[in-house]
Coordinates of C-alpha atoms in Angstrom, one line a residue:
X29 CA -19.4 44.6 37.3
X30 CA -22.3 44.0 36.5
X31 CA -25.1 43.3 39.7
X32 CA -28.4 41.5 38.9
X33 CA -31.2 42.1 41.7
X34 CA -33.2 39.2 42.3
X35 CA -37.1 39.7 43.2
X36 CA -38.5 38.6 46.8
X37 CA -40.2 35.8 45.4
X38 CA -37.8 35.1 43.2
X39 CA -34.9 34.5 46.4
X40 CA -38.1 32.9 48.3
X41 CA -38.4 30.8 45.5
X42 CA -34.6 29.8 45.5
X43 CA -34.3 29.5 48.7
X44 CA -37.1 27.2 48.9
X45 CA -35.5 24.8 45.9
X46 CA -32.3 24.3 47.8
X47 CA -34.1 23.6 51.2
X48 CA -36.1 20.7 49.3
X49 CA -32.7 19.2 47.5
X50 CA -31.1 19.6 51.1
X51 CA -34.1 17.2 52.7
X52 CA -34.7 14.6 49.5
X53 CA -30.1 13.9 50.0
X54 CA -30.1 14.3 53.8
X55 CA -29.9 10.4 55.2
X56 CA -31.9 9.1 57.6
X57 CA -30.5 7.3 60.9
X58 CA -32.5 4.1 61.9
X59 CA -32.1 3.0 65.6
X60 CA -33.1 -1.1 65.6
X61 CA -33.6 -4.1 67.9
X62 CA -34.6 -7.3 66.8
X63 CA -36.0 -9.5 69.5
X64 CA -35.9 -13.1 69.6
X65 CA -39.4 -13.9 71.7
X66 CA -39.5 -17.9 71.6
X67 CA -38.7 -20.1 74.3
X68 CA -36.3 -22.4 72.7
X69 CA -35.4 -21.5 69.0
X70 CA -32.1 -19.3 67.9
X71 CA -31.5 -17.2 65.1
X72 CA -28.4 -17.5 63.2
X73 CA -26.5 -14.0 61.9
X74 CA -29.3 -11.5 61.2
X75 CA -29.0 -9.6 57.9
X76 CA -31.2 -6.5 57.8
X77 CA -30.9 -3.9 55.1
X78 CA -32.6 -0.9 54.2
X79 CA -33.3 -0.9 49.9
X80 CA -35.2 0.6 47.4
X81 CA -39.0 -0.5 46.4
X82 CA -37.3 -2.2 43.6
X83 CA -35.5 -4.6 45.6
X84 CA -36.8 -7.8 47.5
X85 CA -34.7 -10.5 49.9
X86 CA -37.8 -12.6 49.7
X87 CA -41.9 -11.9 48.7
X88 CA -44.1 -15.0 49.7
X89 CA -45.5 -17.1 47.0
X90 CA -42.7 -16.9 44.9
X91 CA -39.7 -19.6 44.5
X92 CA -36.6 -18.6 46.8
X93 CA -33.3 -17.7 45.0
X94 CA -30.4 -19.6 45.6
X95 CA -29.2 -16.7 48.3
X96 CA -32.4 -17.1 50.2
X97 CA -31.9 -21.0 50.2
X98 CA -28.3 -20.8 51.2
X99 CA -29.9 -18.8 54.0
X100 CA -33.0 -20.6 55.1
X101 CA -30.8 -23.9 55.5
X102 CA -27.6 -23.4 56.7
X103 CA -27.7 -19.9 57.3
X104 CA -25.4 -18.3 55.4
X105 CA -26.4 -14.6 54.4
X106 CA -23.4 -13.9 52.2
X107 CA -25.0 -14.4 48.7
X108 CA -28.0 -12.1 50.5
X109 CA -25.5 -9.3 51.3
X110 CA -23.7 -9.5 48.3
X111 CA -27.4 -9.1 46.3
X112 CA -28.0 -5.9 48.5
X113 CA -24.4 -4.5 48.3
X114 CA -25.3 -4.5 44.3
X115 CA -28.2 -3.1 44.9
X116 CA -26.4 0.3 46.6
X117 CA -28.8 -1.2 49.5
X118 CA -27.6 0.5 53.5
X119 CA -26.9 -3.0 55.2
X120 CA -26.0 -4.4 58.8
X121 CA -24.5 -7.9 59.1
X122 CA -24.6 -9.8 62.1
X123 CA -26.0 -7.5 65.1
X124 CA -25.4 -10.3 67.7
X125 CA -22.1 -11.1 67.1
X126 CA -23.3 -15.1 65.9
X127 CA -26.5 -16.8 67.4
X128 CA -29.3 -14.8 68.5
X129 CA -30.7 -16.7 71.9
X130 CA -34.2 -17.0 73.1
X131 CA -35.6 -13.9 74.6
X132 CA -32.8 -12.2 73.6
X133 CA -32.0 -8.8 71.8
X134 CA -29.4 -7.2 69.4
X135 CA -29.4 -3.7 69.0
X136 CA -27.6 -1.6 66.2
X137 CA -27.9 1.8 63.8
X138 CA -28.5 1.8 60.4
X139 CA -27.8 4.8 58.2
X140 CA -30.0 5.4 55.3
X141 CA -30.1 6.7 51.9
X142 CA -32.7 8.7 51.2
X143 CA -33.2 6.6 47.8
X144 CA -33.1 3.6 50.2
X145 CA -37.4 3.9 50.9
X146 CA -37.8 -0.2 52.5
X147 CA -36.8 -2.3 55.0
X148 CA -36.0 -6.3 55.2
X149 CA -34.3 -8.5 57.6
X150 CA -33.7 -12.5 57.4
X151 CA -32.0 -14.9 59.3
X152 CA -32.1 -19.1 59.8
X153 CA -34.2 -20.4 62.7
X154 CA -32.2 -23.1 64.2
X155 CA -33.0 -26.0 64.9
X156 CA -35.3 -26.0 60.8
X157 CA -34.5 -27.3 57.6
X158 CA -35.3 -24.3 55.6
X159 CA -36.9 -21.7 58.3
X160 CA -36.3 -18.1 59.0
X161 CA -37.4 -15.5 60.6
X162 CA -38.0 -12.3 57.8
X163 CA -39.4 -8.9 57.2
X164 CA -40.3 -8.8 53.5
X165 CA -40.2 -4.6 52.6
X166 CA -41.8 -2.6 55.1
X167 CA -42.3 1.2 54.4
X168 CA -39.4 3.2 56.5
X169 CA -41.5 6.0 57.7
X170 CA -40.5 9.5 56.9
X171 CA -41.5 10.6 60.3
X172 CA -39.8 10.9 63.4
X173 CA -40.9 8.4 66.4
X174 CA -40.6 4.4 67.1
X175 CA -42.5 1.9 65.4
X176 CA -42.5 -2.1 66.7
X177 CA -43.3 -4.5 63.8
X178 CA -44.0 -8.1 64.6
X179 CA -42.3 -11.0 62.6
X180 CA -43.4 -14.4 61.5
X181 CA -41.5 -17.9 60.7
X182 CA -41.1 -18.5 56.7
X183 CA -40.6 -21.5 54.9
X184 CA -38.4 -21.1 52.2
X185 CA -40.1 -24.0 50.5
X186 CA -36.5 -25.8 49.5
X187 CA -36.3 -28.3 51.7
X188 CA -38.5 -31.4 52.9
X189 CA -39.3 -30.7 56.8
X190 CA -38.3 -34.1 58.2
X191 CA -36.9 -32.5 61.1
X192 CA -33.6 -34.6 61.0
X193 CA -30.0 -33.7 61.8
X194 CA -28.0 -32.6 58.8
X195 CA -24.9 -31.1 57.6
X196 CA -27.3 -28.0 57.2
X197 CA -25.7 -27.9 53.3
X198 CA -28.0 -26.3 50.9
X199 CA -29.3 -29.1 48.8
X200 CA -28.8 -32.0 51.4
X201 CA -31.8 -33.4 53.6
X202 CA -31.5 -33.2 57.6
X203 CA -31.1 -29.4 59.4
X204 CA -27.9 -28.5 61.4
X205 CA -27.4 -28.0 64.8
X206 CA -25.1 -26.2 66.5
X207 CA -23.2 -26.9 70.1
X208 CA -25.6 -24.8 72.0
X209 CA -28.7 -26.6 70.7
X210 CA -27.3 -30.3 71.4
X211 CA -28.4 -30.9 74.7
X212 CA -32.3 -30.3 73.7
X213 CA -32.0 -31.8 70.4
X214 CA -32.1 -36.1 69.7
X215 CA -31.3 -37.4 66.9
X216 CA -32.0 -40.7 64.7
X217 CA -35.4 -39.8 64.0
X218 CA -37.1 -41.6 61.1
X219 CA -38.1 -38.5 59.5
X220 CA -41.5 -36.5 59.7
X221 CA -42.0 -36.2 56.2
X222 CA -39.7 -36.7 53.0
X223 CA -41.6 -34.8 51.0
X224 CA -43.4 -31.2 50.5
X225 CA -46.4 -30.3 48.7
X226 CA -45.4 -26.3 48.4
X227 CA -42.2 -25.2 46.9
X228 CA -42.7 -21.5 47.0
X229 CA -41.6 -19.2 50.0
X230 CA -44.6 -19.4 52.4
X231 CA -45.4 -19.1 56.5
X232 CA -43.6 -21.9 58.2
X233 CA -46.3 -24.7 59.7
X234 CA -44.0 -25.0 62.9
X235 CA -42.4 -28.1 64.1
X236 CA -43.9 -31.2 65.2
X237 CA -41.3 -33.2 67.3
X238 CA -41.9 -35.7 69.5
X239 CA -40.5 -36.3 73.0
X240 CA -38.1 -39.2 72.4
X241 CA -34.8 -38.0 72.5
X242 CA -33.2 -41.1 70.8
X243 CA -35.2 -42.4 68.3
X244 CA -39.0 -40.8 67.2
X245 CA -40.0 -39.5 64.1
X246 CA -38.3 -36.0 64.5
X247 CA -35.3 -35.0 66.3
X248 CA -36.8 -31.6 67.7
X249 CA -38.2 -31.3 71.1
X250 CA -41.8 -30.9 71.2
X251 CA -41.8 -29.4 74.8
X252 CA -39.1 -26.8 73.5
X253 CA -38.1 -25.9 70.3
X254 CA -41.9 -25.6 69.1
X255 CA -43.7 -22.1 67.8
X256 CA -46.3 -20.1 67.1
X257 CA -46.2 -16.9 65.4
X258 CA -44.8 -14.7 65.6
X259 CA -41.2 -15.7 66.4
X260 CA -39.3 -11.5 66.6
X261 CA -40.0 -8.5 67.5
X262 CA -38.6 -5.3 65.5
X263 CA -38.1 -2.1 67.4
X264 CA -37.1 0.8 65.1
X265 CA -36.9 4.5 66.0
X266 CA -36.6 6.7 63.2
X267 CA -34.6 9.8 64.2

């Protein structure tokens, strides 16, 4: 048998090559919490997914895609999940188990690919026609430590904000209000608008509603379920 002696620098070399491929495959665990920090709005089921640079839930100034709509109005994130699924994207559905309350937190781990470079999260802000809270591909560091990331209120720009009840259907006026949001929330309000001037994803104005409980021109609590931004707080240690 033949036995072929490989230089120093040659082995260093080697070495050196296989210690790179083991880093570039190795994934990356993610250690979240999203924080709800407003006094009187929830968050329906919380998608957040790590992806490549290539792929977007959202980007402001652009028109929303059905997905995001379905999203932003009655909260679904299915077509959103199914978009990142084909996309090989590393996802987590759902982190609070349904709504997401004031001042409250969900925490969970995220597993990354090491092709999967950006993260996004979206979810419905309830009570809204077509608002949600998102992160829009931020940069996963490659270093070690714990980053907090502040998030803002988005209109996705499908839907007139007359701040009515609905059905919460994509495609049908009014915004849907679940059973722990009735006692704060009226109803037949004459509408605050029917009509929006911007139908491209953009930062959500806030609500306007009025303090009449019965009647009014909104059916949102002005002393409650009003905001500034922004409306969460991300929490992510990279480990």
């Amino acid at each position: 048998m033949k036995v072929i002696k490989q230089s120093p620098m040659k082995a260093t070399l080697t070495l050196l090559a296989l210690a790179l491929a083991s880093t570039t495959t190795m994934a990356q665990e993610l250690s979240i919490t999203v924080t709800n920090l407003t006094q009187g709005l929830h968050f329906t089921p919380v998608v957040t997914a790590a992806h490549s640079n290539e792929s977007r839930l959202f980007m402001l100034s652009d028109m929303a895609s059905t997905e995001l709509q379905a999203m932003a109005e009655g909260g679904d994130i299915s077509g959103l999940v199914s978009l990142l699924s084909n996309a090989d994207a590393n996802i987590n559905e759902n982190p609070a188990g349904g709504l997401l309350a004031p001042s409250m937190s969900a925490s969970f781990t995220l597993t990354n690919d090491s092709a999967n470079t950006h993260l996004s999260l979206a979810a419905m802000i309830l009570p809204s026609n077509d608002g949600f809270v998102g992160l829009d591909s931020w940069e996963i560091p490659e270093e070690a430590g714990t980053y907090t990331v502040f998030l803002n209120a988005y209109d996705a720009g499908t839907e007139a904000n007359d701040e009515i009840r609905g059905s919460g259907v994509p495609g049908e006026a009014g915004m849907p209000v679940p059973p722990p949001l009735d006692a704060s929330i009226g109803m037949n309000g004459t509408g605050v608008t029917d009509m929006e001037s911007n139908d491209k994803v953009h930062i959500h104005r806030g609500s306007l509603g009025d303090d009449d409980m019965s009647a009014g021109k909104s059916d949102i609590n002005n002393s409650v379920q009003r905001w500034l931004n922004p409306v969460a707080k991300l929490t992510i240690t990279v480990l």
